[in-house]
Amino acid sequence: MPDLDLLIHDTTVLTMNADFDLLPHHDVLVKGQFITAVTPTVFPKPEARKLLDGRGLMLMPGLINAHTHVGMSFFKGTAAAADLFEWLNWTGRQQKKMGPQDAYWSVMLAATEMIRAGVTTFADMYFNQIATAESIAEAGLRACLGEGIMEPFGDAGREAVDAQLDGAVRFIEECQGMADGRISAWLAPHSLYACSERTIARVLEIAGAFKAPIHTHLSETVKEVEDSIAQYGRRPPERMEELGILEHRLLAAHCVHLSPSDIEILDRLTVGVVHCPGSNLKLQSGIAPLPQLAGRKMAVALGTDGNGSEDTLDIFKAVYLASVLHPWERKHRPAHTALAMATCEGARALNLEDEIGTVEAGKKADLIMVDLGHHPRTTPLNNPLYALAFTARSDDVVTTIVDGKIIMEDRVIKSLDEAEVLRQAQAGANLIFGGDSL
Ligand SMILES: [Zn+2]
């Protein structure tokens, strides 16, 4: 029997290493979960249990969606432009109609969309994450899942949030490291404005006891910042520092409204900021100061947010927006920076940079193959890296590999029944929304 499990033969490798090396006519060798070598193509081919022909394709690290809510994938296309709080109230009412079966098919629908879009790892904040972890293990993806914690809106009281905190402990105990280590268990207090100081204190106790990282929303809207100053005399990052949150590993989504001193407070190796341009545009939250955030100690990743506010989980769209939306200077190399945010910097934000994010020997084989050569939108192919940033779309991904396992090959998903997922998702959404939208 051959020693190699997988050979990707004669492909162009975009390594996403520090030099953005692009290696035409290379082979990538995989054994078990790991890349064992990236070498110039040799003939005769090394023997492997599985061969993928890489000619005419680009091989790159799987994309990372560092902020989403996969339990909300039924919500795509249900809201036109709305402000965040109006939208939160509307979606909250609809979410109450969802049962466990809807939650299951919602997660599987998001998994299907991400596999097709070349997203191999995502960071998620939602409720009932034990069930999500089981579904994602089945779908074959890698995920950092955080059990959502928020003070219930309206008149529900303390008991509800205490139950959420107990659920968060149970989730970490049951799911940390499951699916051969593909699932990481995090804590996900929704935001400072949706959690009391008592709740945050308990979250930090749990984070300390389990060494669990924290995923939250931060400084998303002007209202959030103004309310924080009015109520506490502090901007949200100042409160985070004061409450001790920054002593833990933190993933902070949005960070649209940051002052220069906020950026200094957040600029540490244990902080990841997630830029979600599509969601911020749709919910009219504003545009994050990305050129001031990139290239610092803090990692800056890309996210879509949930399907309710961004509608798609297409990280290529986020790469495009991050490349063109900001007042970049040429020296910033916006296309390179945005692609790094979707790969190696995204991995650093999730504390996974030793495992994923580049195509190098010793890393986990989380890889995608992209076809940039057979569509008028991507032809002619002049600068492959610019093509990925400016003309590529999720549909251009042909093969998706996670942990050395091929979960989509030649655009056919192998880890789940796509037709059944689409059928169930449509049937579930019909019952919940009944044609209603915001
Ligand atoms: Zn979010």
XYZ file of C-alpha atoms and ligand atoms in Angstrom:
439
model
C 0.000 0.000 0.000
C 1.251 3.516 -0.730
C 2.480 5.509 2.224
C 0.771 8.719 1.090
C -2.953 9.258 1.557
C -3.380 12.085 -0.924
C -1.330 13.570 -3.760
C -2.393 16.861 -5.348
C -0.402 16.780 -8.539
C 0.982 19.549 -10.747
C -0.921 22.475 -9.312
C -0.173 26.137 -8.646
C 0.230 26.627 -4.901
C -0.535 29.948 -3.241
C 1.217 29.282 0.046
C 0.003 32.398 1.936
C 3.361 32.353 3.744
C 4.973 35.661 4.728
C 6.269 36.181 1.162
C 2.977 35.182 -0.517
C 4.975 32.612 -2.528
C 3.166 31.389 -5.630
C 4.550 28.045 -6.796
C 3.532 26.816 -10.277
C 3.891 23.114 -11.125
C 4.069 21.830 -7.578
C 2.846 18.707 -5.811
C 1.286 18.713 -2.345
C 1.644 15.476 -0.379
C -0.736 14.605 2.459
C -0.570 11.859 5.049
C -3.389 11.574 7.560
C -4.347 15.056 8.683
C -1.071 16.673 7.654
C 0.710 18.163 4.669
C 4.007 16.276 4.536
C 5.652 18.078 1.611
C 5.190 20.812 -1.001
C 7.607 20.032 -3.826
C 8.177 20.797 -7.520
C 6.120 18.371 -9.607
C 7.925 15.106 -10.256
C 7.327 12.333 -12.777
C 6.570 9.555 -12.345
C 4.039 10.637 -9.758
C 4.564 9.454 -6.186
C 2.058 6.742 -5.292
C -0.865 7.754 -3.110
C -4.213 6.248 -2.124
C -5.947 9.227 -3.749
C -4.805 11.452 -6.600
C -6.184 14.908 -7.406
C -5.129 16.435 -10.717
C -4.204 20.043 -9.989
C -3.471 21.178 -13.533
C -5.105 24.515 -14.330
C -6.162 25.009 -10.713
C -4.907 27.109 -7.807
C -4.368 25.378 -4.490
C -4.510 27.582 -1.403
C -5.275 27.347 2.309
C -8.943 26.828 3.149
C -10.675 30.118 3.905
C -11.555 31.183 7.445
C -14.838 32.858 8.339
C -14.028 34.266 11.759
C -17.470 35.535 12.703
C -20.814 33.988 11.913
C -23.994 32.527 13.405
C -24.736 29.287 11.537
C -28.014 28.822 13.374
C -29.360 31.782 11.373
C -28.896 30.483 7.843
C -32.659 30.354 7.204
C -32.616 34.166 7.491
C -30.905 34.893 4.194
C -32.842 37.306 2.055
C -35.391 38.166 4.755
C -34.376 41.760 5.489
C -33.521 44.788 3.389
C -31.359 47.550 4.870
C -32.258 48.020 8.529
C -30.603 49.374 11.626
C -29.054 46.797 13.972
C -31.527 47.124 16.823
C -34.636 47.091 14.619
C -33.201 44.020 12.912
C -32.320 42.267 16.227
C -35.894 42.687 17.455
C -37.381 41.320 14.230
C -35.047 38.306 14.008
C -35.580 37.592 17.720
C -39.312 37.168 17.086
C -38.706 34.828 14.138
C -36.083 32.765 16.001
C -38.653 31.830 18.638
C -40.525 29.884 15.939
C -37.541 27.623 15.216
C -37.520 24.123 16.681
C -34.592 21.679 17.057
C -35.120 20.250 13.554
C -34.981 23.748 12.070
C -31.781 24.396 14.022
C -30.243 21.194 12.655
C -31.074 21.965 9.021
C -29.980 25.574 9.473
C -26.528 24.435 10.606
C -26.301 21.877 7.792
C -27.375 24.513 5.258
C -24.612 26.841 6.475
C -22.127 23.948 6.322
C -23.184 23.212 2.741
C -22.765 26.844 1.753
C -19.343 27.075 3.408
C -18.014 23.846 1.891
C -19.023 25.161 -1.556
C -17.436 28.544 -0.766
C -14.096 27.033 0.284
C -14.528 27.946 3.952
C -12.849 25.184 5.948
C -12.849 26.849 9.394
C -15.347 29.175 10.991
C -15.885 30.859 14.355
C -19.479 30.856 15.502
C -21.558 32.361 18.258
C -25.030 30.960 18.858
C -27.132 28.847 21.202
C -27.325 25.041 21.680
C -23.782 24.574 20.423
C -23.559 20.933 21.533
C -25.991 20.127 18.725
C -24.075 22.432 16.363
C -20.809 20.665 17.185
C -22.367 17.278 16.375
C -23.691 18.590 13.039
C -20.385 20.209 12.093
C -18.492 17.044 13.004
C -20.773 15.228 10.550
C -20.278 17.865 7.829
C -16.491 17.622 8.151
C -15.621 21.271 8.841
C -13.349 22.809 11.487
C -14.970 25.260 13.911
C -14.446 27.407 16.991
C -17.921 27.362 18.514
C -18.926 29.675 21.324
C -22.018 29.136 23.429
C -23.975 32.366 23.166
C -24.735 34.230 26.394
C -26.951 37.278 26.602
C -29.278 38.927 29.079
C -32.647 38.122 27.532
C -34.381 41.055 25.913
C -37.738 42.025 27.381
C -38.887 40.798 30.775
C -37.229 37.376 31.078
C -34.958 37.444 34.096
C -31.811 36.188 35.725
C -32.733 32.515 35.614
C -32.476 32.447 31.855
C -28.934 33.802 31.740
C -27.814 31.512 34.574
C -29.090 28.571 32.549
C -27.085 29.844 29.571
C -23.922 30.029 31.716
C -24.466 26.453 32.947
C -25.017 25.421 29.325
C -21.742 27.082 28.359
C -19.859 24.996 30.936
C -21.576 21.824 29.736
C -20.716 22.668 26.125
C -17.013 23.118 26.905
C -16.897 19.911 28.954
C -18.583 17.860 26.235
C -17.239 19.324 23.024
C -13.717 20.665 23.524
C -11.477 18.822 21.036
C -14.194 16.615 19.551
C -14.063 15.354 15.941
C -10.285 14.698 16.056
C -9.709 18.185 17.415
C -11.700 19.958 14.699
C -14.059 21.478 17.266
C -12.744 24.082 19.727
C -15.090 25.146 22.505
C -15.238 28.872 23.226
C -17.402 31.230 25.272
C -19.526 33.788 23.464
C -21.011 36.558 25.604
C -22.943 38.501 22.958
C -21.581 41.961 23.806
C -20.995 44.303 26.694
C -24.384 45.943 26.088
C -26.249 42.601 26.179
C -24.461 41.173 29.260
C -24.492 42.548 32.806
C -21.233 42.939 34.745
C -22.309 40.003 36.919
C -22.688 37.850 33.808
C -19.322 38.989 32.424
C -17.684 38.159 35.769
C -19.067 34.610 35.591
C -17.963 34.286 31.939
C -14.420 35.244 32.968
C -14.447 32.658 35.781
C -15.405 29.965 33.288
C -12.870 31.220 30.732
C -10.136 31.047 33.357
C -11.124 27.597 34.607
C -11.181 26.048 31.122
C -8.673 28.336 29.356
C -11.494 28.985 26.907
C -11.190 31.922 24.498
C -13.948 34.536 24.311
C -15.810 35.565 21.146
C -17.945 38.707 21.326
C -19.314 41.681 19.382
C -17.530 44.983 20.017
C -18.056 48.614 19.031
C -20.374 47.734 16.177
C -22.544 50.871 16.147
C -22.360 54.526 17.162
C -25.249 53.855 19.564
C -23.275 51.140 21.374
C -20.344 53.515 21.935
C -22.516 56.490 22.938
C -24.598 54.395 25.357
C -21.418 53.019 26.961
C -20.010 56.510 27.473
C -23.346 57.788 28.829
C -23.833 54.879 31.230
C -20.289 54.097 32.367
C -18.161 57.052 31.256
C -16.056 54.576 29.276
C -15.798 53.498 25.644
C -16.428 49.737 25.128
C -12.719 48.721 24.815
C -11.944 50.732 27.982
C -14.669 48.774 29.792
C -13.231 45.520 28.446
C -9.866 46.417 29.926
C -11.418 47.484 33.225
C -13.541 44.324 33.542
C -10.517 42.079 32.891
C -11.762 40.660 29.596
C -8.482 41.546 27.878
C -6.602 39.224 30.223
C -8.182 36.379 28.237
C -7.835 35.463 24.569
C -10.425 37.541 22.753
C -12.064 37.525 19.337
C -13.889 40.825 18.821
C -16.265 41.045 15.887
C -16.937 44.285 13.976
C -14.855 46.955 15.780
C -16.340 49.589 13.464
C -16.173 52.567 15.825
C -12.722 52.603 17.420
C -10.805 55.667 18.550
C -6.973 55.729 18.278
C -6.799 54.959 22.027
C -9.272 52.045 21.604
C -6.906 50.594 18.978
C -3.956 50.892 21.382
C -5.963 49.104 24.107
C -6.840 46.220 21.782
C -3.430 45.933 20.136
C -2.072 42.774 21.757
C -1.116 39.329 20.471
C -4.044 37.733 22.296
C -6.674 39.822 20.506
C -8.255 39.040 17.152
C -10.461 41.614 15.479
C -12.963 40.399 12.880
C -13.837 42.753 10.043
C -17.334 42.011 8.684
C -17.768 44.533 5.868
C -20.924 43.083 4.291
C -22.859 43.013 7.561
C -21.681 46.482 8.576
C -22.829 47.898 5.233
C -26.213 46.184 5.252
C -27.028 47.140 8.854
C -25.693 50.657 8.189
C -23.264 50.356 11.091
C -20.419 52.135 9.283
C -16.973 51.191 7.958
C -14.241 49.894 10.276
C -10.867 51.718 10.250
C -9.159 48.722 8.658
C -5.974 50.456 7.429
C -5.332 51.515 11.048
C -5.884 47.962 12.362
C -3.913 45.815 9.915
C -0.224 45.014 10.389
C -0.221 45.308 14.193
C 0.247 42.832 17.047
C -3.497 42.116 17.036
C -4.644 39.717 14.333
C -7.274 41.005 11.917
C -9.547 38.398 10.382
C -12.535 38.447 8.037
C -16.076 37.372 8.769
C -19.437 37.474 7.112
C -21.624 37.582 10.228
C -24.751 35.406 10.069
C -26.905 34.957 6.984
C -29.457 37.321 8.496
C -27.272 40.397 8.160
C -24.873 39.505 5.340
C -27.069 36.980 3.497
C -24.168 34.886 2.155
C -21.227 33.148 3.823
C -19.008 34.006 0.841
C -15.575 34.971 2.150
C -14.410 35.867 -1.377
C -17.019 38.639 -1.265
C -15.620 39.784 2.088
C -12.084 39.726 0.633
C -13.267 41.903 -2.261
C -15.000 44.391 0.043
C -12.008 44.566 2.397
C -9.757 45.222 -0.628
C -11.781 48.079 -2.096
C -13.813 49.677 0.687
C -11.076 51.450 2.587
C -8.736 54.392 1.954
C -5.763 52.070 1.476
C -2.394 53.365 0.385
C -0.446 51.381 -2.202
C 2.141 50.358 0.432
C -0.625 48.539 2.359
C -1.066 46.036 -0.512
C -4.836 45.755 0.105
C -5.405 42.585 -1.945
C -2.576 40.767 -0.158
C -3.782 42.048 3.216
C -7.383 40.971 2.610
C -6.366 37.480 1.451
C -4.139 37.126 4.530
C -7.108 38.103 6.711
C -9.064 35.225 5.144
C -6.245 32.695 5.695
C -3.082 33.076 7.810
C -4.216 36.115 9.812
C -7.612 34.508 10.336
C -5.810 31.470 11.745
C -3.819 33.730 14.083
C -7.032 35.385 15.294
C -8.396 31.940 16.211
C -5.122 30.855 17.887
C -4.771 28.171 15.203
C -1.770 29.580 13.320
C 0.406 26.585 14.191
C -2.153 24.266 12.580
C -3.781 26.001 9.605
C -3.733 29.114 7.425
C -0.794 28.381 5.090
C 0.189 25.597 2.701
C 3.363 24.265 4.318
C 4.732 20.908 5.416
C 3.636 20.182 8.983
C 0.369 22.123 8.771
C -3.028 20.406 8.782
C -4.286 19.726 5.267
C -7.119 22.296 5.155
C -6.939 23.155 1.467
C -9.075 24.374 -1.403
C -8.650 24.127 -5.161
C -9.920 27.122 -7.127
C -10.599 27.276 -10.878
C -9.620 30.688 -12.217
C -9.176 29.567 -15.822
C -12.499 28.603 -17.352
C -14.876 31.502 -16.803
C -15.121 34.858 -18.612
C -15.252 36.591 -15.220
C -11.761 35.365 -14.316
C -10.226 35.326 -17.831
C -7.609 36.473 -18.716
C -5.701 35.457 -15.636
C -3.061 38.160 -15.269
C -2.171 38.338 -11.582
C -3.532 35.242 -9.762
C -3.493 36.894 -6.365
C -5.429 39.913 -7.651
C -7.822 37.543 -9.418
C -8.579 35.857 -6.079
C -9.210 39.230 -4.436
C -11.149 40.991 -7.191
C -12.792 38.506 -9.564
C -13.109 35.171 -7.737
C -16.374 34.055 -6.173
C -17.350 31.147 -4.000
C -18.552 29.257 -7.106
C -14.965 29.058 -8.376
C -14.033 26.603 -5.600
C -14.021 23.072 -7.019
C -12.514 20.989 -4.215
C -12.501 21.426 -0.430
C -10.280 19.416 1.929
C -10.370 19.539 5.742
C -7.983 17.662 8.012
C -6.738 15.682 4.977
C -10.255 14.538 4.049
C -11.853 15.550 0.752
C -15.314 16.864 1.621
C -16.035 18.317 -1.831
C -14.480 16.988 -5.049
C -15.155 18.496 -8.476
C -18.019 20.487 -6.953
C -19.729 17.387 -5.488
C -20.094 17.489 -1.683
C -19.255 14.109 -0.184
C -19.861 14.654 3.530
C -23.596 15.412 3.366
C -26.645 15.051 1.122
C -26.848 18.506 -0.431
C -30.213 18.018 -2.174
C -31.836 16.893 1.073
C -30.325 19.828 3.000
C -31.725 22.316 0.473
C -35.147 20.642 0.482
C -35.414 20.595 4.281
C -34.137 24.167 4.618
C -36.713 25.523 2.168
C -39.544 23.586 3.836
C -38.483 24.802 7.300
C -38.129 28.437 6.196
C -41.550 28.367 4.496
C -43.164 27.453 7.804
C -41.233 30.029 9.850
C -41.462 33.100 7.635
C -44.522 32.277 5.513
C -43.357 34.912 3.033
C -42.830 37.550 5.763
C -39.743 39.758 5.588
C -38.424 42.959 7.161
Zn -22.602 38.720 14.793
